[in-house]
mmCIF file of N, CA and C in Angstrom:
data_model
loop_
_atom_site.group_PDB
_atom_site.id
_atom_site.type_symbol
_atom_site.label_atom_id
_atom_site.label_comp_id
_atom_site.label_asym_id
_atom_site.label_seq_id
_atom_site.Cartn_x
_atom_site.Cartn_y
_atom_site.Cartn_z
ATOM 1 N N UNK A 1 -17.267 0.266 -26.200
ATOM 2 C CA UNK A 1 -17.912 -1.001 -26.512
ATOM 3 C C UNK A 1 -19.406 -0.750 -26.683
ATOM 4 N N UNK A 2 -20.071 -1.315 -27.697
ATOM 5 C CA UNK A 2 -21.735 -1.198 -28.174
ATOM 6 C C UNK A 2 -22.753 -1.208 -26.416
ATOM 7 N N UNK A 3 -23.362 -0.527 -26.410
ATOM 8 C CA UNK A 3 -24.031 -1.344 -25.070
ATOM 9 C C UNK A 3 -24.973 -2.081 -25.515
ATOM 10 N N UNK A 4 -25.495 -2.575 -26.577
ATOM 11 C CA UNK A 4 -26.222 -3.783 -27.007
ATOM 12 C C UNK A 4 -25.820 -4.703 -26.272
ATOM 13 N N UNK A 5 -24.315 -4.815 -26.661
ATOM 14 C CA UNK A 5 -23.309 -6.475 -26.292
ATOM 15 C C UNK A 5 -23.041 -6.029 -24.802
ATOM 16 N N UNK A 6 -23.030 -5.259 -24.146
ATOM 17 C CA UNK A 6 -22.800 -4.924 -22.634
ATOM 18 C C UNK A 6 -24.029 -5.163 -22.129
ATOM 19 N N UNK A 7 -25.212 -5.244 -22.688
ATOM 20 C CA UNK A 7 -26.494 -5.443 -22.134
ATOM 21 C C UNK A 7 -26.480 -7.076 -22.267
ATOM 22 N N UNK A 8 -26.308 -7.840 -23.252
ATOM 23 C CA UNK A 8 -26.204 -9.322 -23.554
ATOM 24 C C UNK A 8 -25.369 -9.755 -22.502
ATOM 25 N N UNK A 9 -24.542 -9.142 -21.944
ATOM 26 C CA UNK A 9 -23.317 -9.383 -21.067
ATOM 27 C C UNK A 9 -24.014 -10.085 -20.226
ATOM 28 N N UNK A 10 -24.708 -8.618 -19.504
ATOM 29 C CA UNK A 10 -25.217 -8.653 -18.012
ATOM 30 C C UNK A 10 -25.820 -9.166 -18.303
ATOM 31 N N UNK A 11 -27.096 -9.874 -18.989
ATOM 32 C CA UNK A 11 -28.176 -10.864 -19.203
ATOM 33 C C UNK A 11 -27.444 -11.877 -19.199
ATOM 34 N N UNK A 12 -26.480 -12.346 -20.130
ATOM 35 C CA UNK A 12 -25.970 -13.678 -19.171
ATOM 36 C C UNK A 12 -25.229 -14.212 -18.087
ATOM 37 N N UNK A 13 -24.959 -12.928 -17.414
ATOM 38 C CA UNK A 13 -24.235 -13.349 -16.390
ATOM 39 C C UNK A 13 -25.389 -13.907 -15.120
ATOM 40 N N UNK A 14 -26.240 -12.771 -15.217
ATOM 41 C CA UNK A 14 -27.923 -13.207 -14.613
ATOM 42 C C UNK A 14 -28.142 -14.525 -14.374
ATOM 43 N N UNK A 15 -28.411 -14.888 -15.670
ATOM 44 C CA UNK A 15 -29.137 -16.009 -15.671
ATOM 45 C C UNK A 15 -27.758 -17.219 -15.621
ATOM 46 N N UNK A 16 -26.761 -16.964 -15.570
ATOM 47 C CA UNK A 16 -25.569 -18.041 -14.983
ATOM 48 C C UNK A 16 -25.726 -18.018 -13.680
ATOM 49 N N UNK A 17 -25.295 -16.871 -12.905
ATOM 50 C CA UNK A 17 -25.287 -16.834 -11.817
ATOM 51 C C UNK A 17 -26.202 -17.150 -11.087
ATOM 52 N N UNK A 18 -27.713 -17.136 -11.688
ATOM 53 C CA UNK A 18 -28.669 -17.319 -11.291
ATOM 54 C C UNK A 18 -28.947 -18.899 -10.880
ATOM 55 N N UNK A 19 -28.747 -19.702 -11.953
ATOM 56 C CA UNK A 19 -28.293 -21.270 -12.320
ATOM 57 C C UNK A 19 -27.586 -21.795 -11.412
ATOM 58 N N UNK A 20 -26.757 -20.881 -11.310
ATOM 59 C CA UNK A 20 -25.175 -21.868 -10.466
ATOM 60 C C UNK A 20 -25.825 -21.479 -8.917
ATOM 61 N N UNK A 21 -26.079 -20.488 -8.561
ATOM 62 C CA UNK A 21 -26.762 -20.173 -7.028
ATOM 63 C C UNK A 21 -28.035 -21.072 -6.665
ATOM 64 N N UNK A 22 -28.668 -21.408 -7.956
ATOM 65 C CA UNK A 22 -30.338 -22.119 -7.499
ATOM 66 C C UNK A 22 -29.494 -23.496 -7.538
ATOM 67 N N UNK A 23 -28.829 -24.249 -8.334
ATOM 68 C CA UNK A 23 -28.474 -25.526 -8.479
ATOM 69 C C UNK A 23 -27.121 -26.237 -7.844
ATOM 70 N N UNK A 24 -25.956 -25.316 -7.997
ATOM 71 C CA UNK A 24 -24.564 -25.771 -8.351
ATOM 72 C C UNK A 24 -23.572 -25.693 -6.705
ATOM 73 N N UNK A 25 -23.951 -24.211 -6.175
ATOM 74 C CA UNK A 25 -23.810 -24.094 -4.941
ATOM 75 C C UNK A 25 -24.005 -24.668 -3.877
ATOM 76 N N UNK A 26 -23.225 -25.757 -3.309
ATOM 77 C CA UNK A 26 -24.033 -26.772 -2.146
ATOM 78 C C UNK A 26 -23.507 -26.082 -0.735
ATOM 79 N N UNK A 27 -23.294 -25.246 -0.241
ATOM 80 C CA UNK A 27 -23.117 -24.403 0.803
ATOM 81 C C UNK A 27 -24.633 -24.320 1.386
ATOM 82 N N UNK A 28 -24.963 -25.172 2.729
ATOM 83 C CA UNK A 28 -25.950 -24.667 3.034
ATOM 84 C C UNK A 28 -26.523 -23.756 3.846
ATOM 85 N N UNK A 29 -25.475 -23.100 4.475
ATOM 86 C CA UNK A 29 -26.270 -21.543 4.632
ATOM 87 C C UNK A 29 -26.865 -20.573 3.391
ATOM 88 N N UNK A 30 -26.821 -20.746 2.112
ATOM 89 C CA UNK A 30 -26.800 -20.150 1.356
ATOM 90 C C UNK A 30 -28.987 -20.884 1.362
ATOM 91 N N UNK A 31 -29.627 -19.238 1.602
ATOM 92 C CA UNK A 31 -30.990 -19.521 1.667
ATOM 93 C C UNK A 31 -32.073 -19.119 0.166
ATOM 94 N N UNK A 32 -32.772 -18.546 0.437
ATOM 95 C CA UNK A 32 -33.845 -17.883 -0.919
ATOM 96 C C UNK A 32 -32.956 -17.047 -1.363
ATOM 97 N N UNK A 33 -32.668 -16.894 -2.685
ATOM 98 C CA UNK A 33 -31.800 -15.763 -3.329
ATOM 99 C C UNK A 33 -32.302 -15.256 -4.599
ATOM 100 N N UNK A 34 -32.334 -14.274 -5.263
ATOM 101 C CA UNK A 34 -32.916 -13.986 -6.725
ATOM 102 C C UNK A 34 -31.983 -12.814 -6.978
ATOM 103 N N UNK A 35 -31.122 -13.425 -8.166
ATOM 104 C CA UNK A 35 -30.458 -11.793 -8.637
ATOM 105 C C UNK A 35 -31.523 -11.586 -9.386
ATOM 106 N N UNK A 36 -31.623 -9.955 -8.924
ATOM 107 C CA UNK A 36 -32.205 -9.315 -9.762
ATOM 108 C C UNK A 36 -31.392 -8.494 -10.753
ATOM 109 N N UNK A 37 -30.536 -8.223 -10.962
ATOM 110 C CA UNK A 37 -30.102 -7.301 -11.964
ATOM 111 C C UNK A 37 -28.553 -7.646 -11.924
ATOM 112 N N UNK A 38 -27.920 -7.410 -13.360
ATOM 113 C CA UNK A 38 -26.641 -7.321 -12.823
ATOM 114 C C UNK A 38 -26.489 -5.952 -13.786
ATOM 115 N N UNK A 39 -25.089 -5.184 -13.419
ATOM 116 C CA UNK A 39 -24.843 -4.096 -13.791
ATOM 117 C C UNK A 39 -23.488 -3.584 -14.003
ATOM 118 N N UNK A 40 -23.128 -4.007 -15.706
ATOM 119 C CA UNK A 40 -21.666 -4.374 -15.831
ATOM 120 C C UNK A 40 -20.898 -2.865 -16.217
ATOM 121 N N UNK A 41 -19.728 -2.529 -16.485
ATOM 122 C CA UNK A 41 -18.814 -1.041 -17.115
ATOM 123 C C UNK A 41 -19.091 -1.497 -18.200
ATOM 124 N N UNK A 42 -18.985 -0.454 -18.975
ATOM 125 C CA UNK A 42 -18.559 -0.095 -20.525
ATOM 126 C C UNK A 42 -17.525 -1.154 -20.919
ATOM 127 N N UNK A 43 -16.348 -1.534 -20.059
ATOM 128 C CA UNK A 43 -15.134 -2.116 -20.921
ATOM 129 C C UNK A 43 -15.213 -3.542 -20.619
ATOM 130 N N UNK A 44 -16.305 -3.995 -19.857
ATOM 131 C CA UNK A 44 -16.581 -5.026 -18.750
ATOM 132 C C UNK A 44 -15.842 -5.610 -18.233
ATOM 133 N N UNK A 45 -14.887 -4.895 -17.345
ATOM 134 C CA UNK A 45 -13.851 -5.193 -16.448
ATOM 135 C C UNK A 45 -14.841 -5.179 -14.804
ATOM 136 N N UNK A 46 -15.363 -4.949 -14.646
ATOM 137 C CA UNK A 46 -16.539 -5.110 -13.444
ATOM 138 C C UNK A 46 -18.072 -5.063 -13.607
ATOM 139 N N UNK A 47 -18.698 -6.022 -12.722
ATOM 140 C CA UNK A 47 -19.994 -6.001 -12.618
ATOM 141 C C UNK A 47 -20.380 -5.945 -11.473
ATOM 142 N N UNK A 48 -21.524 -5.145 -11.119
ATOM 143 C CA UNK A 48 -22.510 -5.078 -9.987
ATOM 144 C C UNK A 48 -23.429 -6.262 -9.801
ATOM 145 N N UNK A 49 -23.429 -7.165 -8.887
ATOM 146 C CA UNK A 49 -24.652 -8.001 -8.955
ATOM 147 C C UNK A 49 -25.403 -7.678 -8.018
ATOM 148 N N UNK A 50 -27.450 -7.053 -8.116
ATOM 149 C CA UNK A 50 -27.857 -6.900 -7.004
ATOM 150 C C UNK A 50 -28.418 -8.720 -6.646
ATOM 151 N N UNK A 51 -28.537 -8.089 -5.426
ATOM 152 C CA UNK A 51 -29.141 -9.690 -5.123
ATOM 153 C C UNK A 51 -30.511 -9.190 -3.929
ATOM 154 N N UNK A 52 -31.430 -10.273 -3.807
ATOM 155 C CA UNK A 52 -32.711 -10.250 -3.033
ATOM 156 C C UNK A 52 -32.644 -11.194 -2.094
ATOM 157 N N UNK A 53 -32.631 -11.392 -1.039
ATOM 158 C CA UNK A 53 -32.693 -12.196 0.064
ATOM 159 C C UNK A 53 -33.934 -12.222 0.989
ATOM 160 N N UNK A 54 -34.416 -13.515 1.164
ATOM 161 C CA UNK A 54 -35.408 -13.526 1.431
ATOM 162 C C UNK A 54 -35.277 -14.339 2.598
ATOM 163 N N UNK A 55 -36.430 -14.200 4.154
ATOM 164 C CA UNK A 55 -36.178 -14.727 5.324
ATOM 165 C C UNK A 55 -35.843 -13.870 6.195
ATOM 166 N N UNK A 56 -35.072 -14.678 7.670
ATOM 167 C CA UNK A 56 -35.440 -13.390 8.485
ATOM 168 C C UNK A 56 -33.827 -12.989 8.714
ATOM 169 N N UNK A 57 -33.841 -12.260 9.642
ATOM 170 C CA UNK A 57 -32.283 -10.850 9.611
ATOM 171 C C UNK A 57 -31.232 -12.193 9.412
ATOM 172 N N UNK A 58 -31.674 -12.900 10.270
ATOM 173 C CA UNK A 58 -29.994 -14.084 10.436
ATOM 174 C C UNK A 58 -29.718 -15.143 9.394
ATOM 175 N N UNK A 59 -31.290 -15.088 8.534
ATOM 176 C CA UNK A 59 -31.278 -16.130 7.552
ATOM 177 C C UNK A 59 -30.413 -15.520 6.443
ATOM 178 N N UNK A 60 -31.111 -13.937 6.034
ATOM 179 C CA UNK A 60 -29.735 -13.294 5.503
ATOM 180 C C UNK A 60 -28.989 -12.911 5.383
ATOM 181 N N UNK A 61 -27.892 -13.089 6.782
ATOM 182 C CA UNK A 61 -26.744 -12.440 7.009
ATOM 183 C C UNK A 61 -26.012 -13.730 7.061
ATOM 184 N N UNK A 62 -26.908 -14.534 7.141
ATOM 185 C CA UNK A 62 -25.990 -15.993 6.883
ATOM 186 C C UNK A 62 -25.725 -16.236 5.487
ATOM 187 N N UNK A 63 -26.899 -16.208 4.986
ATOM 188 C CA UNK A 63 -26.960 -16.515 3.340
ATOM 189 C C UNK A 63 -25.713 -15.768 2.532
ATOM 190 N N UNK A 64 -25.899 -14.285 3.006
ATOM 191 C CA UNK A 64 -24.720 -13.097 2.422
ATOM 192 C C UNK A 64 -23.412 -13.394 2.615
ATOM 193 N N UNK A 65 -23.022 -13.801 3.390
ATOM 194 C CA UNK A 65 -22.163 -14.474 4.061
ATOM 195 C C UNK A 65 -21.128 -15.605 3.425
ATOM 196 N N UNK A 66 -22.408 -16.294 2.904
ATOM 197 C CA UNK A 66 -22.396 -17.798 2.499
ATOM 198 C C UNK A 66 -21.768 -17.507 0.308
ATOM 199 N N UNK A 67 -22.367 -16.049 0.570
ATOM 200 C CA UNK A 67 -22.621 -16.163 -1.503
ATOM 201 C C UNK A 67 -21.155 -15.388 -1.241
ATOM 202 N N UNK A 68 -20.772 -14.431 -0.604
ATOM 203 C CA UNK A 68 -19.100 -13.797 -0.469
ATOM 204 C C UNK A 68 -18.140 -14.760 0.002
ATOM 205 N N UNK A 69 -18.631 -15.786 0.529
ATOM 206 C CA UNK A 69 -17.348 -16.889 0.613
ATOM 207 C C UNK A 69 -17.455 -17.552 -1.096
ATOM 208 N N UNK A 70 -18.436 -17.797 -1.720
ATOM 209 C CA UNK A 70 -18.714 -18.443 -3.194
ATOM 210 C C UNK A 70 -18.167 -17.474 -4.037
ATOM 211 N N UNK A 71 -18.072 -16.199 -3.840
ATOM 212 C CA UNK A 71 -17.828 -14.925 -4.860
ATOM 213 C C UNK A 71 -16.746 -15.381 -5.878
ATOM 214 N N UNK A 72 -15.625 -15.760 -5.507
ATOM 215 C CA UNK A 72 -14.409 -16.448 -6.572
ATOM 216 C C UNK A 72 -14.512 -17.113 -7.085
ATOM 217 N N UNK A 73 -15.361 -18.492 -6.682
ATOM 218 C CA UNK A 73 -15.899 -19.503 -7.413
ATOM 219 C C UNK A 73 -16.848 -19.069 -8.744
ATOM 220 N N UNK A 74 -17.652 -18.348 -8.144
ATOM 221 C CA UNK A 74 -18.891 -17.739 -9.114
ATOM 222 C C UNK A 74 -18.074 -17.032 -10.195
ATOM 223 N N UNK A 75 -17.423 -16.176 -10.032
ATOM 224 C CA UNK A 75 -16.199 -15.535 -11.121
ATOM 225 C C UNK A 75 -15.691 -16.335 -11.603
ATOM 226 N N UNK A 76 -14.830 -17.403 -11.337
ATOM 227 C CA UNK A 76 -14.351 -18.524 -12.048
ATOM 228 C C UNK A 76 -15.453 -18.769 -13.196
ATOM 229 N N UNK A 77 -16.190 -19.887 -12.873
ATOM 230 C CA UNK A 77 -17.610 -20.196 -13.234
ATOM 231 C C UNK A 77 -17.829 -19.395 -14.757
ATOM 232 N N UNK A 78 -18.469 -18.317 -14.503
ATOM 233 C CA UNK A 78 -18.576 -17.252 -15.400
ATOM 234 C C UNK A 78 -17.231 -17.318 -16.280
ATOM 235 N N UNK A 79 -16.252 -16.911 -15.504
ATOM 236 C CA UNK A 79 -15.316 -17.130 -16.536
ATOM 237 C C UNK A 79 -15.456 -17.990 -17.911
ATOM 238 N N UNK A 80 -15.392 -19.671 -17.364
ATOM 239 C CA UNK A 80 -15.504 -20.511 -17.821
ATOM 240 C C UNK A 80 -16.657 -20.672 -19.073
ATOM 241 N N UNK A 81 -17.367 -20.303 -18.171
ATOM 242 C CA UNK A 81 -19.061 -20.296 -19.351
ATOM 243 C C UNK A 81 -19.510 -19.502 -20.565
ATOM 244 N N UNK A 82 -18.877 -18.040 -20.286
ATOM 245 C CA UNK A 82 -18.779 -16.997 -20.761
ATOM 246 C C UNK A 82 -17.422 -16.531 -21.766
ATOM 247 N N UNK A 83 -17.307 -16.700 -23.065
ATOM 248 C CA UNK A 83 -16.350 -16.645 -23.519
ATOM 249 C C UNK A 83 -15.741 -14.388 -23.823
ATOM 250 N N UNK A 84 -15.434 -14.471 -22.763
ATOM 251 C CA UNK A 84 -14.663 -12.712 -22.632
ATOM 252 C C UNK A 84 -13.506 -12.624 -23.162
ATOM 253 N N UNK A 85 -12.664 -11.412 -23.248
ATOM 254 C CA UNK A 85 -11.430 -11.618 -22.752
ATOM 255 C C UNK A 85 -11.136 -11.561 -21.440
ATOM 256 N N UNK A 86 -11.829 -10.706 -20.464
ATOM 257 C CA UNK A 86 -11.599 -10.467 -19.696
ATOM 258 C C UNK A 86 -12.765 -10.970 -18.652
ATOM 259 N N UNK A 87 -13.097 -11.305 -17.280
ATOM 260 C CA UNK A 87 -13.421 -11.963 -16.510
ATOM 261 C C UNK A 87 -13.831 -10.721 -15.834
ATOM 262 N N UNK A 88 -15.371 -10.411 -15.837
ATOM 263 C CA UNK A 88 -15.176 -9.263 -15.063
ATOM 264 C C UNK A 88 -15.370 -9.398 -13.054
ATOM 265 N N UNK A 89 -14.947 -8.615 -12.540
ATOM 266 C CA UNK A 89 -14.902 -8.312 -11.079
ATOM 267 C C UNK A 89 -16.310 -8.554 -10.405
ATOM 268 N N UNK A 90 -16.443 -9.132 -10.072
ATOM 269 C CA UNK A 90 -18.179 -9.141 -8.990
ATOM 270 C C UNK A 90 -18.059 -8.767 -8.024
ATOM 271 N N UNK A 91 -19.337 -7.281 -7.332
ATOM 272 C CA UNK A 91 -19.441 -7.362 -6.414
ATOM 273 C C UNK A 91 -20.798 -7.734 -6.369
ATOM 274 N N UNK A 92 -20.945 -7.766 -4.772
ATOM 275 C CA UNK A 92 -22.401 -8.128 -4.315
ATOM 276 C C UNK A 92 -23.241 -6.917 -3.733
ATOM 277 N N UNK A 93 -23.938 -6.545 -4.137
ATOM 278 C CA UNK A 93 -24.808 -5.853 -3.662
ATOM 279 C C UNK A 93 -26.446 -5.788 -2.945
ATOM 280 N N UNK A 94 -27.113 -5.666 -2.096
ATOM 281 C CA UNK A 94 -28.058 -6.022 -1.960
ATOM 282 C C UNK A 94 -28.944 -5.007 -2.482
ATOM 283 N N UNK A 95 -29.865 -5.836 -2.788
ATOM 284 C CA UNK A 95 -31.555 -5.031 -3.812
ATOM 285 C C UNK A 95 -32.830 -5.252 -2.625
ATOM 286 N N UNK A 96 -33.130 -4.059 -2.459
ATOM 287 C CA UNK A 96 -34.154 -3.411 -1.419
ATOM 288 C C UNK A 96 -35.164 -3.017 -1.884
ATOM 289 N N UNK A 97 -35.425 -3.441 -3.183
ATOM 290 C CA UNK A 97 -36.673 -2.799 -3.826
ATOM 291 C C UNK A 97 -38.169 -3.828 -3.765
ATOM 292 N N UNK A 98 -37.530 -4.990 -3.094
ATOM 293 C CA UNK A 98 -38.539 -5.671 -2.311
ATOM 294 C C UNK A 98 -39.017 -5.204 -0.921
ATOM 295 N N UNK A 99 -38.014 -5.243 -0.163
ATOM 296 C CA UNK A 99 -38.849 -4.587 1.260
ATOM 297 C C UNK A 99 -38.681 -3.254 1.133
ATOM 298 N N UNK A 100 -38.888 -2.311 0.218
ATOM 299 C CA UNK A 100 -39.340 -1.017 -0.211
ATOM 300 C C UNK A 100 -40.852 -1.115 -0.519
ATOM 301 N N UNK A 101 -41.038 -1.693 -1.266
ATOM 302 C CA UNK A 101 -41.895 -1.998 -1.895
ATOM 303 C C UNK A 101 -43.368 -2.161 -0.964
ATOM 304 N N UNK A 102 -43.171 -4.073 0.069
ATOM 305 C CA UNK A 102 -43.709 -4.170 1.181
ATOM 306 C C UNK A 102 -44.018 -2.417 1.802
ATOM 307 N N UNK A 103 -43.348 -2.577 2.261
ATOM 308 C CA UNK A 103 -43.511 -0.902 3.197
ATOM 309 C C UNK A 103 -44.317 -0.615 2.762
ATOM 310 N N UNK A 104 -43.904 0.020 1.222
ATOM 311 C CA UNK A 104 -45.102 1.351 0.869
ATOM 312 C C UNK A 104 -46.733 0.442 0.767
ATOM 313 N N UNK A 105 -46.013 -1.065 0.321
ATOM 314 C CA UNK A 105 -47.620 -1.584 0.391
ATOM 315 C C UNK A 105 -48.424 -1.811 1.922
ATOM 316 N N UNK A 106 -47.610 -1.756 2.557
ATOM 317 C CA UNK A 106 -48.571 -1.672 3.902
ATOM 318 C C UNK A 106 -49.107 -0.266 5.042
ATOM 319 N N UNK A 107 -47.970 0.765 4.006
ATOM 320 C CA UNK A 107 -48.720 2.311 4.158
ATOM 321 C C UNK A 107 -49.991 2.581 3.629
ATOM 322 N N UNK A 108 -49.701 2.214 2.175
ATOM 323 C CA UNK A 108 -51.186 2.065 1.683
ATOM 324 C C UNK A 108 -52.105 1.532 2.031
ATOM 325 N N UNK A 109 -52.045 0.220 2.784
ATOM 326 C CA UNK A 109 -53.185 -0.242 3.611
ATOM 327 C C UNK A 109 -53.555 -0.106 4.193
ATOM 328 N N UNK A 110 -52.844 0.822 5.537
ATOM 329 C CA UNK A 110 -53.278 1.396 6.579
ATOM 330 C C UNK A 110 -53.878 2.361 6.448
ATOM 331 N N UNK A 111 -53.551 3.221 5.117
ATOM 332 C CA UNK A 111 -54.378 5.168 4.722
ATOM 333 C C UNK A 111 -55.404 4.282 4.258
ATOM 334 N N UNK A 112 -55.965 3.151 3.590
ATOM 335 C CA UNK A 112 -57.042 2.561 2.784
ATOM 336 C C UNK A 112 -58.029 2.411 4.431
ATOM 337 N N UNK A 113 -57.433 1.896 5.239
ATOM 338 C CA UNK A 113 -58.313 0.884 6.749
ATOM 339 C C UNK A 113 -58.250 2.090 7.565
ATOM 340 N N UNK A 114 -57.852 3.794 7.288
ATOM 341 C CA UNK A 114 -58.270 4.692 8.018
ATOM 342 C C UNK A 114 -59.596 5.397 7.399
ATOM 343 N N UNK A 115 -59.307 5.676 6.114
ATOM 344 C CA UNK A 115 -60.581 5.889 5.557
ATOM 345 C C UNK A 115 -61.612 5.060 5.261
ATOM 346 N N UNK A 116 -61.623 4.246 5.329
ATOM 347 C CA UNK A 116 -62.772 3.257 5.372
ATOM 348 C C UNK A 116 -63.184 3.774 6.694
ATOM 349 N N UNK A 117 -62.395 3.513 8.181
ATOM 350 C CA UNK A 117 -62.931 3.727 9.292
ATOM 351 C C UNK A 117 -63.210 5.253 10.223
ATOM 352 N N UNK A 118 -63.243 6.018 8.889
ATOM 353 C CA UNK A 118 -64.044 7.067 9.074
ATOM 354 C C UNK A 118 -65.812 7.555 8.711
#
């Protein structure tokens, strides 16, 4: 299959999933969320969704919690919206390239506030 149209895929599944999680989802453990990426096969029989959770340890183990009880629904959904033949598989994955990120930005601040205080 082209990965042009496998790239169009995952861009709309994004911004569906994205939609249906900010608006459609009334589960309220479900807290700050941002997919960042999704990441479908070649035949698009499965997709990777990362996701970003934001808050503290219990806010997102609740939230995670909350989007894997929605996971079938959300597949449905997509289904529906998305004209495939096939419906691909979601998993959930979490995206760490936010509190990666933090980190290294507050290493850097500390090597910046040692040399200064030399």
């Amino acid at each position: 299959m082209g990965q042009l149209r496998v790239e169009k895929v995952q861009e709309l599944i994004k911004q569906e999933l994205s939609k249906m999680i900010l608006t459609e989802l009334k589960d309220p453990g479900i807290g700050f969320v941002t997919v960042t990426q999704v990441e479908a096969t070649g035949d698009l029989r499965s997709a990777k969704v990362y996701l970003s959770l934001l808050g503290s340890d219990e806010e997102k183990a609740q939230t995670w919690k909350a989007l894997e009880r929605a996971l079938g629904h959300m597949r449905s959904e997509i289904g529906k919206r998305i004209r495939l033949r096939l419906t691909p598989e979601l998993t959930l994955h979490l995206d760490k390239s936010i509190d990666y990120s933090t980190h290294i930005e507050k290493l850097l601040l500390k090597i910046k506030s040692e040399e200064d205080g030399k």
